[in-house]
mmCIF file of C-alpha atoms in Angstrom:
data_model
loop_
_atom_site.group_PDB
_atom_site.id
_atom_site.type_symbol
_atom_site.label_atom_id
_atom_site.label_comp_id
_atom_site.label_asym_id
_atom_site.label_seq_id
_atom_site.Cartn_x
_atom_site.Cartn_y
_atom_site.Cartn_z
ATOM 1 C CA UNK A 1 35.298 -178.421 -31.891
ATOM 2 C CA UNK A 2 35.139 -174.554 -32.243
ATOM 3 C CA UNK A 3 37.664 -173.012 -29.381
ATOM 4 C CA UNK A 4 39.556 -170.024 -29.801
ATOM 5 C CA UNK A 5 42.685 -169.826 -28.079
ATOM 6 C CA UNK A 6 44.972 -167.223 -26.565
ATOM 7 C CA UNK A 7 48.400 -168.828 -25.355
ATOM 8 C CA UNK A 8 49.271 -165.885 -23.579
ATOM 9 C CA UNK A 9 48.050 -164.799 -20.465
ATOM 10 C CA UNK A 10 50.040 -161.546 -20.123
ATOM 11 C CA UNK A 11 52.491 -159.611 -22.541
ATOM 12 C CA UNK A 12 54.579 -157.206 -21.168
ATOM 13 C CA UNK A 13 56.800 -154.978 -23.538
ATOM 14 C CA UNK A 14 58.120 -151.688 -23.585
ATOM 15 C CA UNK A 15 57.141 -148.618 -25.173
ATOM 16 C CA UNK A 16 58.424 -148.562 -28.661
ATOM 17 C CA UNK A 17 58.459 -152.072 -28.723
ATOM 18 C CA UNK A 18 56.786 -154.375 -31.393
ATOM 19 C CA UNK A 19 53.832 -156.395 -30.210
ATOM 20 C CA UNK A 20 52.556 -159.444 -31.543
ATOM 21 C CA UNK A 21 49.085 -160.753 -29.412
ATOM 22 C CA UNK A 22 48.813 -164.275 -30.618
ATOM 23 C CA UNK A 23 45.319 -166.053 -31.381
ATOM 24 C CA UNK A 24 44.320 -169.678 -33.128
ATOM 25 C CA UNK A 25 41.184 -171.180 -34.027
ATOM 26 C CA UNK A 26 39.540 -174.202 -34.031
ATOM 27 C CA UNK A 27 36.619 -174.204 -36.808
ATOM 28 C CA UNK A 28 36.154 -176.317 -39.815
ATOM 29 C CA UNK A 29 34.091 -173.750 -41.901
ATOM 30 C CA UNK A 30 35.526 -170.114 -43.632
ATOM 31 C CA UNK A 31 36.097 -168.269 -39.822
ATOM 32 C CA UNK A 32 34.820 -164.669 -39.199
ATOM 33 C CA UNK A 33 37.231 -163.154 -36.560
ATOM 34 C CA UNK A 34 37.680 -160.653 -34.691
ATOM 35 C CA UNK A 35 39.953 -158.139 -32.227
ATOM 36 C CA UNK A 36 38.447 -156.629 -28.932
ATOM 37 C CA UNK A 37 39.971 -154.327 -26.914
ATOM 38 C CA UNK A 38 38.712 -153.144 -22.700
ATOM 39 C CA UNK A 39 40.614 -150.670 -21.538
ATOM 40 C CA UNK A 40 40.370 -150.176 -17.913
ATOM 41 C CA UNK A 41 37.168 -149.690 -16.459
ATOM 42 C CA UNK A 42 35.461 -149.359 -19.769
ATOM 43 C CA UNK A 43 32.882 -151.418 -22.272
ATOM 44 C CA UNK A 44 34.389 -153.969 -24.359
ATOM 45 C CA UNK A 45 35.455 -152.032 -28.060
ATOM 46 C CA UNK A 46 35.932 -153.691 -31.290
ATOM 47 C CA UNK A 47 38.970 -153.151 -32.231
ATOM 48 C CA UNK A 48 39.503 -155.345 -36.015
ATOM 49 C CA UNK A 49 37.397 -157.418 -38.050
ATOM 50 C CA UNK A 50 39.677 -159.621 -40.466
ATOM 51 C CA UNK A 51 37.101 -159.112 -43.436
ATOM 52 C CA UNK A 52 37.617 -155.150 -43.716
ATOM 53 C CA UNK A 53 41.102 -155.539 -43.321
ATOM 54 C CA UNK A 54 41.935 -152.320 -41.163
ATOM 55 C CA UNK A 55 44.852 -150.632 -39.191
ATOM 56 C CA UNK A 56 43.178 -149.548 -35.876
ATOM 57 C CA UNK A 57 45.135 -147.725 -34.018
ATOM 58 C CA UNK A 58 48.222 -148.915 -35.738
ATOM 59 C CA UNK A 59 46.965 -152.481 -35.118
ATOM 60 C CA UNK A 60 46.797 -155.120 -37.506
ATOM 61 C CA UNK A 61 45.974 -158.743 -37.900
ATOM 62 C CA UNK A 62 46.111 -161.206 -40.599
ATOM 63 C CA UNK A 63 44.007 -164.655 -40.997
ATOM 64 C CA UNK A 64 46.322 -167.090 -41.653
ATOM 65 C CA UNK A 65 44.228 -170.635 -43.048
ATOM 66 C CA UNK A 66 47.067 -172.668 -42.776
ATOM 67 C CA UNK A 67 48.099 -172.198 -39.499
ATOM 68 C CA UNK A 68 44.665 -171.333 -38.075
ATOM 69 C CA UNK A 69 46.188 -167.986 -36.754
ATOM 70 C CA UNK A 70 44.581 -164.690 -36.336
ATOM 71 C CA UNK A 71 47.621 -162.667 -34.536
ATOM 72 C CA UNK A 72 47.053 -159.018 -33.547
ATOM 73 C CA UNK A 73 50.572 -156.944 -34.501
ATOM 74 C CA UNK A 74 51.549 -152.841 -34.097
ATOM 75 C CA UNK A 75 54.864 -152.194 -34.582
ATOM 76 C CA UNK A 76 55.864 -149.737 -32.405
ATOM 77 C CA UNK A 77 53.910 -150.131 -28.737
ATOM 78 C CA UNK A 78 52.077 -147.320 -26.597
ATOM 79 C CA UNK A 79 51.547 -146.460 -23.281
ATOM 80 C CA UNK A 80 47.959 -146.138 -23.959
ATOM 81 C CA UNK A 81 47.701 -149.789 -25.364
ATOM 82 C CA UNK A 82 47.806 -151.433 -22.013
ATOM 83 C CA UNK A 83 44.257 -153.274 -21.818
ATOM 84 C CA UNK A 84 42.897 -156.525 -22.335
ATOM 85 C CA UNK A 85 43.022 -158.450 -25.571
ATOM 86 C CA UNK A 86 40.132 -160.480 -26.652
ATOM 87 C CA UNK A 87 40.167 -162.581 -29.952
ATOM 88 C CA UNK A 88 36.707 -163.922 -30.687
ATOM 89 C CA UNK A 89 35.712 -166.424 -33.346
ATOM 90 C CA UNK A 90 32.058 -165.934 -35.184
ATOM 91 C CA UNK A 91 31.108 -169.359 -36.096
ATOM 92 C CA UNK A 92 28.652 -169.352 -39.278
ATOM 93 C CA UNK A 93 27.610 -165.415 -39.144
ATOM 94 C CA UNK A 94 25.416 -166.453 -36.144
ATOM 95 C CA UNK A 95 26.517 -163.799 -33.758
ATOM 96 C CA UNK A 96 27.102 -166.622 -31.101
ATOM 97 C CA UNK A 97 30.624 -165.577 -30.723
ATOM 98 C CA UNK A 98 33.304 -167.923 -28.855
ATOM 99 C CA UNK A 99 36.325 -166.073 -27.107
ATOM 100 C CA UNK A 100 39.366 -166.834 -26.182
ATOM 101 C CA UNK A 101 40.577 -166.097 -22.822
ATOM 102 C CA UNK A 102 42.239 -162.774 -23.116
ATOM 103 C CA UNK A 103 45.760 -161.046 -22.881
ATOM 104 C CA UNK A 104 46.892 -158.762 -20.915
ATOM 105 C CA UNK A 105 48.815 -156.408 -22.717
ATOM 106 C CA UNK A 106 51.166 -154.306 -20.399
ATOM 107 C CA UNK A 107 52.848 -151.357 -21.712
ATOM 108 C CA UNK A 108 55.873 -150.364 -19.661
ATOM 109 C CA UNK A 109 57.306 -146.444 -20.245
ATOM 110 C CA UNK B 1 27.991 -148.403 -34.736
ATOM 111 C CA UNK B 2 24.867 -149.093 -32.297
ATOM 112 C CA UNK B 3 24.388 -147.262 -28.729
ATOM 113 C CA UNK B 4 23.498 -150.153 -26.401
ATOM 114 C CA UNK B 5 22.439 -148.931 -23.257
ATOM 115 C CA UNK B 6 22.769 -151.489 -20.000
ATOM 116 C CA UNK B 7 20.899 -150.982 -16.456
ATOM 117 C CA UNK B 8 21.937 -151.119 -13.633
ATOM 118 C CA UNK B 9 25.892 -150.912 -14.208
ATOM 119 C CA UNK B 10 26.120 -151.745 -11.075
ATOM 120 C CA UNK B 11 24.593 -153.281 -7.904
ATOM 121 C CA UNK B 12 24.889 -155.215 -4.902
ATOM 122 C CA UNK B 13 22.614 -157.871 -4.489
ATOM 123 C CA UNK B 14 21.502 -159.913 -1.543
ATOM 124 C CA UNK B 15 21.634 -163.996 -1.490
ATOM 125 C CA UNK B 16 18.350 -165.286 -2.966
ATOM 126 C CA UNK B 17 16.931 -162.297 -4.680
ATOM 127 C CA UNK B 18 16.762 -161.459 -8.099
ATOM 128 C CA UNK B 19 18.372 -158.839 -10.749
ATOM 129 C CA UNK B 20 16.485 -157.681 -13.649
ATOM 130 C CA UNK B 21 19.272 -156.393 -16.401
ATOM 131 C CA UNK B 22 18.241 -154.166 -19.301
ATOM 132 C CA UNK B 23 19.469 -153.601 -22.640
ATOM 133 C CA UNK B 24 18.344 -150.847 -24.607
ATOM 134 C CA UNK B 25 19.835 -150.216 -27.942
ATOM 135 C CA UNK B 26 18.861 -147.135 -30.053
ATOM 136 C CA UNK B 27 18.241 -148.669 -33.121
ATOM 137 C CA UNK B 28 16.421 -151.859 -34.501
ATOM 138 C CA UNK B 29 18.456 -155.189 -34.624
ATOM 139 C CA UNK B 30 17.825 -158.682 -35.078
ATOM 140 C CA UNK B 31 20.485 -159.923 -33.338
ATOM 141 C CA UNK B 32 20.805 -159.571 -29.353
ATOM 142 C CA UNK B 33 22.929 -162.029 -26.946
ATOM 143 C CA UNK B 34 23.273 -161.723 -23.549
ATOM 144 C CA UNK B 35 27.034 -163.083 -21.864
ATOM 145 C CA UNK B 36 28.412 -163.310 -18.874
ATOM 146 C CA UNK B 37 32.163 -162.538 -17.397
ATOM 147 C CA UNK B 38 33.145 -164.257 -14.666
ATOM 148 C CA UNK B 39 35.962 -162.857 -12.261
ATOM 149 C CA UNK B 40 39.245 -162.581 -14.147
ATOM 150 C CA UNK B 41 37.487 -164.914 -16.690
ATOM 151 C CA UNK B 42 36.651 -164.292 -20.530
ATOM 152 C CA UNK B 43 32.959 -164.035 -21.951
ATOM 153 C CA UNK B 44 30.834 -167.283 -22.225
ATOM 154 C CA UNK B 45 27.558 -166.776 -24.187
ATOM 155 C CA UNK B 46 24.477 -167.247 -21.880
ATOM 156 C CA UNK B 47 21.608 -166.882 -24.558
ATOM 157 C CA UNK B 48 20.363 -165.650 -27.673
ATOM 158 C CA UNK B 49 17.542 -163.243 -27.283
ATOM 159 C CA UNK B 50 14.782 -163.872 -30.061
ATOM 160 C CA UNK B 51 12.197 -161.368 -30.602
ATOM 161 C CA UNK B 52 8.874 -162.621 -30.184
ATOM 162 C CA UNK B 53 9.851 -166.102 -28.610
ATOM 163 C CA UNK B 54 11.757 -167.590 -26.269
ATOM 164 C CA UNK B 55 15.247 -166.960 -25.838
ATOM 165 C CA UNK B 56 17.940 -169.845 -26.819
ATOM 166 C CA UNK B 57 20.101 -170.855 -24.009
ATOM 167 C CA UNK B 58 23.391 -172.246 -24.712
ATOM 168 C CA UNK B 59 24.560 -175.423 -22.731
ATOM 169 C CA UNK B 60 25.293 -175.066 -18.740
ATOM 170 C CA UNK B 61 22.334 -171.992 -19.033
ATOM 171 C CA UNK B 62 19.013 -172.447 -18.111
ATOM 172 C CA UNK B 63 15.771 -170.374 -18.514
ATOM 173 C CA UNK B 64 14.923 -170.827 -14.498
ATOM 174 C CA UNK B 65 17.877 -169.599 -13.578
ATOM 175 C CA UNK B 66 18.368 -166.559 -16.358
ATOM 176 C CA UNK B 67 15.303 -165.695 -17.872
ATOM 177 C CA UNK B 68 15.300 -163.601 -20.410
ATOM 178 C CA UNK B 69 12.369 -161.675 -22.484
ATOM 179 C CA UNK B 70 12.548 -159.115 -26.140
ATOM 180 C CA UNK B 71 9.645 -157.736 -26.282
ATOM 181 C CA UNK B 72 11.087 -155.761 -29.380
ATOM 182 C CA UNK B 73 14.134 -155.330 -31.479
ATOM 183 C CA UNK B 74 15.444 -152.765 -29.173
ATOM 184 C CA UNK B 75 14.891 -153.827 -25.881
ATOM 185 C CA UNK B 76 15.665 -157.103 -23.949
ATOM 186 C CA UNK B 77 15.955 -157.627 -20.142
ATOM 187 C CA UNK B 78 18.466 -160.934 -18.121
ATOM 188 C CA UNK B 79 16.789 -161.745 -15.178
ATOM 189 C CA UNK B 80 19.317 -163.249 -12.527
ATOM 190 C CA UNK B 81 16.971 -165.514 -10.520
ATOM 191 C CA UNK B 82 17.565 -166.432 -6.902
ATOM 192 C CA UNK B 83 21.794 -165.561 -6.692
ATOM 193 C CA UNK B 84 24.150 -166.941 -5.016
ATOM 194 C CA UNK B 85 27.541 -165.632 -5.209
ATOM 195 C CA UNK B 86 28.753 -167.935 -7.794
ATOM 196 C CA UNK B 87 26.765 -165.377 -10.277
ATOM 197 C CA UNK B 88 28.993 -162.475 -8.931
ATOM 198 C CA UNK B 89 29.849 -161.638 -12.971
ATOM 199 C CA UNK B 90 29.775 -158.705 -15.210
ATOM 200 C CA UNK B 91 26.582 -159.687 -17.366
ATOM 201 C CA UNK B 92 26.965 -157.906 -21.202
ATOM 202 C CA UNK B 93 24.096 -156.986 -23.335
ATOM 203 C CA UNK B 94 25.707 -157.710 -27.171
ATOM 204 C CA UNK B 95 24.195 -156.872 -30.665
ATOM 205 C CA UNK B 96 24.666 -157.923 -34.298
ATOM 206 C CA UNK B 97 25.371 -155.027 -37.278
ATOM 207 C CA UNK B 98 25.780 -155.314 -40.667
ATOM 208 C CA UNK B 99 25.737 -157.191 -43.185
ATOM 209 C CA UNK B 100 24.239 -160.572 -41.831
ATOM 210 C CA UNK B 101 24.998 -159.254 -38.508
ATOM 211 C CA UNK B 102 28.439 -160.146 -38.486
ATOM 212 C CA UNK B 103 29.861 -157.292 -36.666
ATOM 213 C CA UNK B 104 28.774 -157.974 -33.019
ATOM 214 C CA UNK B 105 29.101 -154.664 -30.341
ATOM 215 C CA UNK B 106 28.468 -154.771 -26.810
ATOM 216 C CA UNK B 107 27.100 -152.801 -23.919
ATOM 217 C CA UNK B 108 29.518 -151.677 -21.122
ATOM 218 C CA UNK B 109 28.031 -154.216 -18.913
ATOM 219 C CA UNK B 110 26.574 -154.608 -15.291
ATOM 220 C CA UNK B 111 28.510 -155.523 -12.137
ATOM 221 C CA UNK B 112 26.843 -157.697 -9.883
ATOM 222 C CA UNK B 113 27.695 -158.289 -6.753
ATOM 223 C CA UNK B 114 25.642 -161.083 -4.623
ATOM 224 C CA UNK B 115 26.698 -161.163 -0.627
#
């Protein structure tokens, strides 16, 4: 079955902290993942796709095969990144994406 | 990127009516999904809007209830037919970029609210 999951419900950390938003996968083919990010009140933003391999906003994630991981990282926590977390799993380039249920990151000064 | 344009962001809607939705994106894509977001819940997919024919519902979504037309590749509208409050959601407009559409952005959504 193709299921993304998100074990965590709510993070809390404080500023300065390191975060680590965790994400698996469920899908038998080569996964296309992705990071998505709503701030409060606003549209859902893409925040990493694991094929370009970029630091957004100090964020990072890593596909790890083996254990079927895609966990979102920045060392060193913000205020500002206090929003929802949404990994989302694009099974066979189709668009039809499947996402997991979301963490709330909380930020505390 | 893509601008993808949703309307109404918002609206209160009465028991039994329907909502049109629209999604207006300023350039031409192939790829256009409409999801929902359920109260404090993630995104489930509703349907793929194909341009030309009818739209591809995924399981648990029907074209009675959510019907769904693209007349071109830059416009689609989500009709919410006959509401109950149970379709209270945030409905999101979402399009594929790229190469083989694989990077998927989305509209910033409309409320509904059905009393």
């Amino acid at each position: 079955a193709q299921r993304v999951t998100q074990p965590e419900k709510l993070l809390s950390v404080f500023k300065g902290a390191p975060v680590e938003l965790k994400c698996n996968y469920s899908y038998s083919g080569s996964p296309e993942l992705f990071w998505y990010v709503q701030y409060s009140r606003q549209r859902l933003q893409l925040l990493l796709r694991h094929i370009s391999r970029e630091s957004i906003k100090g964020f990072t994630a890593d596909l790890n095969k083996g254990e079927t991981s895609f966990h979102l990282k920045k060392p060193f926590a913000q205020e500002e990144d206090s929003a929802m977390y949404y990994c989302a799993l694009n099974p066979g380039n189709t668009g039809k994406l499947i996402f997991g249920q979301g963490t709330t990151l909380q930020v505390k000064p | 990127s893509a601008v993808i344009s949703q309307k109404p962001s918002r609206d209160i809607c009465q028991r039994g009516t329907s909502l049109t939705i629209q999604c207006q994106v300023d350039s031409q894509v192939t790829m256009m999904f409409w999801y929902r977001q359920q109260p404090g819940q993630s995104l489930t997919l509703i349907a793929t809007a194909n341009q030309g024919s009818e739209a591809t519902y995924e399981s648990g979504f029907v074209i009675d209830k959510f019907p769904i037309s693209r007349p071109n590749l830059t416009f689609s509208t989500l009709t919410v037919s006959n509401m109950s409050p149970e379709d209270s959601s945030i409905y999101l407009c979402s399009v594929g970029l790229g190469q083989a559409g694989n990077t998927i952005y989305f509209g910033e959504g409309s409320w509904l609210t059905v009393v």
